[in-house]
């Protein structure tokens, strides 16, 4: 990382010193990290210190889709059961409950309710359901014309005040986080991307990023549903990633390159050939993962490549805040974080 311009106070924690880790996924949760291994074992790591807060061995298998987090709990589905695990000490509360919904995409949740996308069946013709975390009650839902195959998103304070989903017909829905028992929930707004949406939705602050099948990136105001701006691809370019955000930029991959845009107006700035994921910004440099297990350093103003490093089997949770802490996690559980300054 130092060769890429990332230097500062460094923390190191090797989880393999106390347990065997075979990394399945890293879930960033408000600056902390939930490490999920291939067996479904969970390790919750404090993002500031890299200290382990707790470990959980109560899943029979990994989460079927990425779990959702609130300020107090982690909520997900594993082996047809809904699990609610407290964030402060890793205790299941309430006990796991069986759910008769097979997710078609990653759900989102509040402290009271999980919102799950699924495929319609003869016995249940809804494509999105609200499920009570306390009782497991499957309440209100939405029947959409198209399938919901992109991960849901949520935004707002206190674990989310609104959740969002999109369909393969291009419809985009925004619902307040009503309780599952609500009999007649009101929709916040609805829009149409004019093309199918199969890539995940992204909420960051007041922005909702949607990438449509025709290659456009559309930035919506998540509260009103108004389009802030949209960009179109060049002829023949296909979309290859969901929207990504930093403090001042928006990104998405199309045609084999990751394109950067001014977040305020959608003006195209530059592109990173082979780019996959924004990692962090340090001063006038930005870090990205690219094809071939390589991390590159890019001039934030010009897009010029300043350096690169080969880093196989390493996951970088994105750091959206400029000059924030950069964290790297290997597939065997070695954690390294580098703060700005000494």
Coordinates of C-alpha atoms in Angstrom, one line a residue, residues 8-181:
X8 CA 0.1 6.3 8.1
X9 CA -0.6 4.7 11.4
X10 CA -1.1 1.0 10.7
X11 CA -3.1 -1.7 12.6
X12 CA -2.7 -5.4 11.9
X13 CA -4.8 -8.3 13.2
X14 CA -4.4 -11.9 12.0
X15 CA -7.6 -13.8 12.7
X16 CA -5.8 -17.0 11.8
X17 CA -3.9 -16.8 15.1
X18 CA -7.1 -17.9 16.9
X19 CA -9.3 -19.5 14.3
X20 CA -9.3 -20.8 10.8
X21 CA -10.7 -18.5 8.2
X22 CA -11.6 -19.3 4.6
X23 CA -13.1 -16.0 3.5
X24 CA -16.5 -16.1 1.8
X25 CA -17.5 -12.4 2.0
X26 CA -16.8 -9.2 3.8
X27 CA -19.8 -7.0 4.7
X28 CA -19.1 -3.4 5.7
X29 CA -21.4 -2.1 8.4
X30 CA -21.2 1.5 9.3
X31 CA -17.4 1.3 9.4
X32 CA -17.2 -2.1 11.1
X33 CA -16.7 -5.4 9.2
X34 CA -18.6 -8.7 9.3
X35 CA -16.3 -11.5 8.1
X36 CA -18.2 -14.4 6.8
X37 CA -16.3 -17.6 6.0
X38 CA -17.3 -20.4 3.6
X39 CA -19.0 -22.4 6.5
X40 CA -21.2 -19.5 7.6
X41 CA -19.1 -18.7 10.7
X42 CA -19.2 -15.0 11.4
X43 CA -16.5 -12.7 12.9
X44 CA -17.5 -9.1 13.8
X45 CA -14.5 -6.7 13.7
X46 CA -14.4 -3.2 15.1
X47 CA -13.4 -1.0 12.1
X48 CA -11.4 1.5 14.2
X49 CA -9.2 -1.0 16.1
X50 CA -9.5 -4.2 14.1
X51 CA -10.4 -5.9 17.4
X52 CA -12.8 -8.8 17.3
X53 CA -16.0 -8.0 19.2
X54 CA -17.6 -11.4 18.8
X55 CA -17.8 -14.6 16.8
X56 CA -20.9 -16.5 15.9
X57 CA -21.2 -20.1 14.9
X58 CA -25.0 -20.5 14.7
X59 CA -25.5 -20.5 10.9
X60 CA -25.8 -23.9 9.2
X61 CA -24.5 -22.3 6.0
X62 CA -23.5 -18.8 4.7
X63 CA -26.2 -16.2 4.2
X64 CA -28.1 -16.9 0.9
X65 CA -27.8 -13.2 0.1
X66 CA -25.8 -10.4 1.7
X67 CA -27.3 -9.5 5.2
X68 CA -28.6 -6.1 6.1
X69 CA -27.5 -4.1 9.1
X70 CA -29.2 -1.6 11.4
X71 CA -27.5 0.3 14.3
X72 CA -28.5 -2.6 16.6
X73 CA -28.6 -5.8 14.6
X74 CA -27.5 -7.9 11.6
X75 CA -30.4 -9.5 9.7
X76 CA -30.2 -12.2 7.0
X77 CA -31.5 -15.5 5.7
X78 CA -29.5 -18.7 6.0
X79 CA -30.9 -22.3 5.4
X80 CA -34.5 -20.9 5.0
X81 CA -34.3 -19.3 8.5
X82 CA -34.3 -15.6 9.3
X83 CA -31.5 -14.7 11.7
X84 CA -31.4 -11.5 13.8
X85 CA -28.0 -11.1 15.5
X86 CA -27.3 -8.2 17.9
X87 CA -24.3 -6.1 16.8
X88 CA -23.0 -5.3 20.3
X89 CA -22.5 -8.9 21.5
X90 CA -23.5 -11.4 18.6
X91 CA -26.5 -12.9 20.3
X92 CA -29.5 -14.2 18.3
X93 CA -32.5 -12.1 19.4
X94 CA -35.1 -13.3 18.7
X95 CA -34.4 -16.9 17.9
X96 CA -34.1 -17.9 14.2
X97 CA -37.4 -18.3 12.5
X98 CA -38.3 -20.3 9.4
X99 CA -39.5 -18.2 6.5
X100 CA -41.2 -19.5 3.4
X101 CA -39.7 -17.0 1.1
X102 CA -36.7 -17.7 -1.2
X103 CA -34.8 -14.4 -1.9
X104 CA -34.2 -13.4 -5.5
X105 CA -31.8 -10.6 -4.3
X106 CA -30.3 -9.3 -1.1
X107 CA -32.9 -8.0 1.3
X108 CA -32.8 -4.9 3.6
X109 CA -34.2 -4.5 7.1
X110 CA -35.0 -2.1 9.9
X111 CA -35.1 -3.1 13.6
X112 CA -38.6 -4.3 13.2
X113 CA -39.1 -5.5 9.6
X114 CA -37.2 -7.3 6.7
X115 CA -38.1 -6.5 3.1
X116 CA -37.4 -9.5 0.8
X117 CA -37.6 -9.8 -2.9
X118 CA -38.7 -13.2 -4.3
X119 CA -40.2 -14.8 -7.4
X120 CA -44.0 -15.0 -7.6
X121 CA -45.6 -18.4 -7.1
X122 CA -49.2 -19.7 -7.3
X123 CA -49.5 -19.6 -3.5
X124 CA -48.0 -16.1 -3.2
X125 CA -48.1 -13.7 -6.1
X126 CA -46.0 -10.9 -4.6
X127 CA -42.4 -10.1 -5.6
X128 CA -41.5 -8.2 -2.5
X129 CA -42.7 -9.0 1.0
X130 CA -42.5 -7.3 4.4
X131 CA -41.7 -9.8 7.2
X132 CA -41.8 -9.1 10.9
X133 CA -38.6 -9.8 12.7
X134 CA -40.3 -10.5 16.0
X135 CA -43.0 -12.9 14.9
X136 CA -42.0 -14.0 11.4
X137 CA -45.4 -12.7 10.1
X138 CA -45.4 -12.3 6.3
X139 CA -47.3 -9.1 5.8
X140 CA -47.9 -6.7 3.0
X141 CA -46.1 -6.9 -0.3
X142 CA -45.9 -5.6 -3.8
X143 CA -46.7 -7.5 -7.0
X144 CA -44.5 -6.2 -9.8
X145 CA -44.8 -7.0 -13.5
X146 CA -41.1 -7.8 -13.8
X147 CA -38.9 -9.8 -11.5
X148 CA -36.7 -8.2 -8.8
X149 CA -33.2 -9.6 -9.3
X150 CA -31.1 -6.7 -8.2
X151 CA -30.2 -6.2 -4.5
X152 CA -32.6 -3.9 -2.6
X153 CA -31.2 -0.7 -1.0
X154 CA -32.3 1.5 1.8
X155 CA -31.5 5.0 3.0
X156 CA -32.2 7.4 5.8
X157 CA -31.5 7.6 9.5
X158 CA -32.0 5.0 12.3
X159 CA -31.4 2.0 10.1
X160 CA -33.4 3.4 7.1
X161 CA -36.6 5.3 6.5
X162 CA -37.1 4.3 2.9
X163 CA -36.2 1.1 0.9
X164 CA -35.9 0.8 -2.9
X165 CA -36.2 -2.0 -5.5
X166 CA -36.2 -2.2 -9.2
X167 CA -37.5 -4.7 -11.8
X168 CA -36.6 -6.3 -15.1
X169 CA -39.2 -4.1 -16.7
X170 CA -37.4 -1.0 -15.5
X171 CA -39.8 0.1 -12.8
X172 CA -38.2 1.6 -9.7
X173 CA -40.1 1.7 -6.4
X174 CA -39.5 3.6 -3.2
X175 CA -41.5 2.6 -0.1
X176 CA -41.3 4.0 3.5
X177 CA -40.2 1.3 5.9
X178 CA -43.8 0.3 7.0
X179 CA -44.3 -2.4 9.5
X180 CA -45.3 -5.8 8.1
X181 CA -48.7 -5.5 9.7

